[in-house]
Short mmCIF file of C-alpha atoms and ligand atoms in Angstrom, two decimals:
data_model
loop_
_atom_site.label_atom_id
_atom_site.label_comp_id
_atom_site.label_asym_id
_atom_site.label_seq_id
_atom_site.Cartn_x
_atom_site.Cartn_y
_atom_site.Cartn_z
CA MET A 10 5.77 -15.02 16.16
CA ASP A 11 7.09 -14.95 12.62
CA SER A 12 8.53 -11.47 12.27
CA LYS A 13 7.57 -11.45 8.58
CA GLU A 14 3.87 -11.52 9.43
CA LYS A 15 1.62 -9.50 11.70
CA ILE A 16 -2.15 -9.65 12.16
CA LEU A 17 -3.35 -6.02 12.12
CA PHE A 18 -7.04 -6.76 12.60
CA ASP A 19 -9.10 -9.86 13.35
CA ASP A 20 -12.70 -9.95 14.59
CA GLY A 21 -13.30 -13.60 13.71
CA THR A 22 -14.79 -12.97 10.26
CA HIS A 23 -12.57 -10.19 8.92
CA LYS A 24 -8.80 -10.25 9.10
CA CYS A 25 -5.98 -8.01 7.86
CA VAL A 26 -2.45 -9.38 7.67
CA MET A 27 0.80 -7.53 7.09
CA PHE A 28 3.72 -9.38 5.48
CA SER A 29 7.27 -8.12 5.18
CA PHE A 30 8.99 -10.08 2.46
CA ASP A 31 12.00 -8.48 0.86
CA ASP A 32 13.96 -9.22 -2.22
CA GLU A 33 17.18 -10.50 -0.60
CA SER A 34 19.41 -8.59 -2.96
CA HIS A 35 17.85 -5.37 -1.66
CA GLU A 36 17.77 -6.18 2.02
CA ASP A 37 20.52 -3.69 2.74
CA SER A 38 18.61 -0.82 1.14
CA PHE A 39 16.57 -0.10 4.31
CA LEU A 40 13.49 0.49 2.19
CA SER A 41 11.83 -2.63 3.54
CA VAL A 42 8.72 -3.73 1.67
CA ASN A 43 5.31 -4.63 3.11
CA GLN A 44 2.54 -6.65 1.47
CA TYR A 45 -1.00 -6.91 2.82
CA LEU A 46 -3.93 -9.31 2.76
CA ILE A 47 -7.58 -8.82 3.72
CA VAL A 48 -9.70 -11.93 4.31
CA GLN A 49 -13.44 -11.88 5.03
CA ASN A 50 -15.38 -15.12 5.34
CA GLY A 51 -12.77 -16.97 3.29
CA ALA A 52 -12.56 -14.41 0.45
CA GLY A 53 -9.28 -12.57 0.00
CA VAL A 54 -7.91 -9.28 -1.27
CA LEU A 55 -4.18 -9.08 -1.84
CA ILE A 56 -2.57 -5.63 -1.76
CA ASP A 57 0.66 -4.64 -3.53
CA PRO A 58 2.07 -8.18 -3.80
CA GLY A 59 5.47 -6.93 -4.97
CA SER A 60 8.29 -8.23 -7.07
CA GLU A 61 8.80 -11.59 -8.73
CA ALA A 62 11.61 -12.40 -6.30
CA ILE A 63 9.26 -12.74 -3.31
CA PHE A 64 6.40 -14.50 -5.09
CA ASP A 65 7.05 -18.01 -3.72
CA GLU A 66 7.45 -16.91 -0.10
CA LEU A 67 4.42 -14.64 -0.22
CA TYR A 68 2.29 -17.30 -1.94
CA ASP A 69 3.05 -19.78 0.86
CA ALA A 70 2.40 -17.21 3.59
CA VAL A 71 -0.87 -16.04 2.03
CA SER A 72 -2.11 -19.61 1.58
CA LEU A 73 -2.01 -20.10 5.35
CA HIS A 74 -4.78 -17.45 5.64
CA VAL A 75 -6.88 -17.95 2.52
CA ASP A 76 -7.38 -20.58 -0.18
CA ILE A 77 -5.43 -19.04 -3.08
CA GLN A 78 -8.37 -19.78 -5.41
CA ASN A 79 -10.55 -17.60 -3.18
CA ILE A 80 -8.45 -14.47 -3.67
CA LYS A 81 -11.08 -12.28 -5.34
CA PHE A 82 -9.09 -9.12 -5.94
CA ILE A 83 -5.46 -8.12 -6.24
CA PHE A 84 -5.00 -4.38 -5.83
CA LEU A 85 -2.01 -2.48 -7.16
CA SER A 86 -1.66 1.00 -5.67
CA HIS A 87 0.48 1.97 -8.67
CA GLN A 88 2.69 0.49 -11.39
CA ASP A 89 6.10 0.16 -9.76
CA PRO A 90 8.00 -3.16 -9.91
CA ASP A 91 8.08 -3.43 -6.10
CA VAL A 92 4.26 -3.30 -6.26
CA ALA A 93 3.29 -5.05 -9.49
CA GLY A 94 6.35 -7.03 -10.68
CA SER A 95 4.75 -10.38 -9.82
CA ILE A 96 1.41 -9.70 -11.58
CA ALA A 97 1.98 -12.40 -14.21
CA GLN A 98 2.66 -15.07 -11.56
CA TRP A 99 -0.41 -14.09 -9.56
CA ALA A 100 -2.51 -14.14 -12.73
CA VAL A 101 -1.50 -17.73 -13.45
CA SER A 102 -1.98 -18.85 -9.84
CA THR A 103 -5.35 -17.25 -9.05
CA LYS A 104 -8.74 -16.37 -10.54
CA ALA A 105 -8.51 -12.87 -9.05
CA LYS A 106 -9.47 -9.62 -10.72
CA PHE A 107 -6.70 -7.03 -10.77
CA ILE A 108 -7.60 -3.52 -9.65
CA MET A 109 -5.40 -0.63 -10.71
CA SER A 110 -5.41 2.88 -12.14
CA SER A 111 -6.55 2.98 -15.77
CA LEU A 112 -3.23 4.68 -16.54
CA TRP A 113 -1.25 1.52 -15.94
CA VAL A 114 -3.31 -1.21 -17.58
CA ARG A 115 -1.50 -1.09 -20.92
CA PHE A 116 1.90 -1.22 -19.19
CA MET A 117 1.21 -4.51 -17.42
CA SER A 118 2.13 -6.56 -20.50
CA HIS A 119 5.72 -5.47 -19.84
CA TYR A 120 5.54 -7.58 -16.67
CA GLY A 121 4.30 -10.51 -18.78
CA PHE A 122 0.62 -9.98 -17.88
CA MET A 123 -1.72 -10.43 -20.83
CA GLU A 124 -5.17 -11.08 -19.36
CA MET A 125 -6.60 -7.61 -19.72
CA SER A 126 -10.15 -8.94 -19.34
CA ARG A 127 -9.33 -9.59 -15.68
CA VAL A 128 -8.49 -5.94 -14.96
CA MET A 129 -10.82 -3.54 -13.17
CA ALA A 130 -9.43 -0.19 -14.26
CA LEU A 131 -10.01 2.68 -11.86
CA ALA A 132 -10.91 6.12 -13.20
CA ASP A 133 -9.13 9.03 -11.50
CA GLY A 134 -11.98 9.64 -9.06
CA GLY A 135 -11.63 6.15 -7.57
CA ALA A 136 -14.42 3.75 -6.63
CA LYS A 137 -16.24 1.98 -3.84
CA LEU A 138 -16.49 -1.79 -4.01
CA LYS A 139 -18.77 -3.94 -1.90
CA PHE A 140 -16.81 -6.58 -0.06
CA GLY A 141 -18.93 -8.97 2.00
CA LYS A 142 -20.94 -6.85 4.44
CA ASP A 143 -18.46 -4.01 4.12
CA TYR A 144 -16.77 -2.03 1.39
CA LEU A 145 -13.38 -1.19 -0.04
CA GLN A 146 -12.79 2.36 -1.16
CA PHE A 147 -10.15 3.37 -3.68
CA VAL A 148 -9.12 6.87 -2.72
CA PRO A 149 -7.28 9.08 -5.24
CA ALA A 150 -3.61 9.55 -4.35
CA HIS A 151 -2.33 10.74 -7.73
CA PHE A 152 1.26 11.96 -7.99
CA LEU A 153 1.87 10.59 -4.50
CA HIS A 154 4.05 9.42 -5.99
CA SER A 155 2.79 7.88 -9.22
CA PRO A 156 0.57 9.89 -11.62
CA GLY A 157 -2.07 7.14 -11.39
CA ASN A 158 -2.11 6.15 -7.72
CA PHE A 159 -4.70 5.00 -5.18
CA THR A 160 -4.98 4.31 -1.47
CA LEU A 161 -7.18 1.40 -0.46
CA TYR A 162 -9.44 2.01 2.54
CA ASP A 163 -10.99 -1.02 4.23
CA SER A 164 -14.22 0.10 5.94
CA LYS A 165 -14.26 -2.83 8.38
CA SER A 166 -10.75 -2.64 9.83
CA LYS A 167 -10.52 1.12 9.18
CA ILE A 168 -7.06 0.63 7.76
CA ALA A 169 -5.85 2.85 4.91
CA PHE A 170 -3.33 0.93 2.80
CA SER A 171 -1.39 3.91 1.54
CA GLY A 172 1.19 2.54 -0.91
CA ASP A 173 4.27 4.74 -0.92
CA ILE A 174 2.60 7.49 1.14
CA GLY A 175 4.09 7.16 4.61
CA ALA A 176 6.99 5.05 3.35
CA ALA A 177 10.07 5.32 5.53
CA VAL A 178 13.67 4.43 4.93
CA VAL A 179 14.35 2.40 8.05
CA SER A 180 15.91 -0.95 8.79
CA SER A 181 13.22 -3.44 9.76
CA PRO A 182 12.79 -3.83 13.50
CA GLN A 183 12.18 -7.31 14.80
CA GLY A 184 8.53 -7.89 15.65
CA TYR A 185 5.80 -5.31 15.21
CA LYS A 186 6.61 -2.73 12.58
CA LYS A 187 4.82 0.30 13.95
CA VAL A 188 5.91 3.82 14.64
CA GLU A 189 6.62 4.34 18.33
CA SER A 190 7.76 7.97 18.40
CA PHE A 191 6.57 10.10 15.50
CA GLU A 192 9.14 12.78 16.38
CA GLU A 193 11.96 10.27 15.89
CA HIS A 194 10.33 8.70 12.83
CA LYS A 195 10.02 12.01 10.93
CA GLU A 196 13.62 12.04 9.77
CA HIS A 197 13.11 8.64 8.09
CA LEU A 198 10.10 9.98 6.16
CA GLN A 199 11.58 13.28 5.10
CA GLY A 200 14.06 12.42 2.33
CA PHE A 201 11.83 9.91 0.57
CA HIS A 202 8.74 12.11 0.57
CA LYS A 203 10.59 15.26 -0.43
CA ARG A 204 11.89 13.67 -3.63
CA TYR A 205 9.15 11.16 -4.50
CA MET A 206 5.94 13.05 -3.75
CA GLY A 207 4.46 15.54 -6.24
CA SER A 208 3.79 18.70 -4.23
CA ASN A 209 2.37 20.08 -1.01
CA LYS A 210 -0.92 20.80 -2.79
CA LEU A 211 -1.32 17.12 -3.67
CA CYS A 212 -0.41 16.01 -0.13
CA ARG A 213 -3.11 18.31 1.25
CA ALA A 214 -5.71 16.99 -1.17
CA TRP A 215 -5.02 13.43 -0.03
CA VAL A 216 -5.07 14.35 3.66
CA GLN A 217 -8.49 15.95 3.15
CA LYS A 218 -9.83 12.78 1.56
CA ILE A 219 -8.43 10.61 4.33
CA GLN A 220 -9.77 12.86 7.07
CA LYS A 221 -13.30 12.33 5.73
CA LEU A 222 -12.96 8.63 6.46
CA GLN A 223 -12.60 7.04 9.85
CA VAL A 224 -9.01 5.84 9.68
CA ASP A 225 -7.51 3.95 12.61
CA VAL A 226 -4.33 2.77 10.90
CA ILE A 227 -2.22 3.97 7.96
CA ALA A 228 -0.30 1.05 6.50
CA PRO A 229 2.36 2.01 3.91
CA GLN A 230 4.16 -0.24 1.46
CA HIS A 231 7.55 0.47 3.06
CA GLY A 232 8.66 0.89 6.64
CA LEU A 233 6.40 1.15 9.66
CA ILE A 234 2.65 1.52 10.17
CA PHE A 235 0.93 4.44 11.91
CA GLU A 236 -1.55 3.72 14.70
CA ASP A 237 -3.43 5.69 17.37
CA GLU A 238 -2.25 9.31 17.67
CA ASN A 239 0.42 8.71 15.02
CA VAL A 240 -2.27 8.64 12.30
CA GLN A 241 -3.07 12.27 13.06
CA ASN A 242 0.61 13.11 13.63
CA PHE A 243 1.44 11.79 10.18
CA LEU A 244 -1.47 13.59 8.47
CA GLU A 245 -0.50 16.89 10.10
CA TRP A 246 3.11 16.38 9.02
CA LEU A 247 2.10 15.55 5.44
CA LYS A 248 -0.14 18.62 5.25
CA GLU A 249 2.84 20.85 5.89
CA LEU A 250 5.35 18.89 3.81
CA GLN A 251 7.17 20.75 1.06
CA CYS A 252 8.06 18.26 -1.67
CA GLY A 253 8.38 17.61 -5.39
CA SER A 254 7.55 20.71 -7.39
CA ASP A 255 7.83 22.86 -4.26
CA PHE A 256 11.57 22.44 -4.86
CA MET A 257 11.64 23.29 -8.58
CA GLU A 258 14.92 25.17 -8.25
CA GLU A 259 16.65 22.06 -6.89
CA LEU A 260 15.26 19.83 -9.64
CA TYR A 261 15.85 21.91 -12.78
FE1 FE2 B 319 6.44 3.45 -5.87
FE1 FE2 B 320 7.20 1.40 -3.21
#
């Protein structure tokens, strides 16, 4: 098995793939980066494709699962370079529509992206998009960490692609990148979430939204994925997390 790729879900018509391509110059940072692909009946959705540096590798890996011209949507959970840096290359290479928070549309030209007519801008409340027989839901995740931020929920696989929520600073294990012991994993979540996430109130609001959906897997943009009882373990942990403005006195 290629350790840079893992099939998270496959029922024969609907498939979710996790990739783990890293910018080599950052491989010692331990904030390993994940990219995701959903394919249903030959139509693709690419999630947080990442920086320019990994474009070629990711393009080749994605094309083994879907005809690049059949990528219908490219979703950006937020505006960061490790999420959206390659938007201009993907625009040239595909016919996809780009889905992102309306806050970030005007900033995309700074990554060399000019085709604003291909953007589906999400209002703060999010949206539901029909995808084949199923749907994709864009769940508000604002200030977690970006002020315009969404989680993508895939109703078929029941995976929540959570962007930086759930990101952990860990060196990449070989093979399947999933949390084994939540107790041991907590310390790798703590520092990142404390400084990057907005506040406990915002974490709770997101947890409430997620708990209304049937979520089997939480798949973050960095680190390891949460499955089985670790989905609930993570949500309980996040509900109690003190972060961001809860530490005003440390920040100002
Ligand atoms: Fe980010
Ligand atoms: Fe990130």
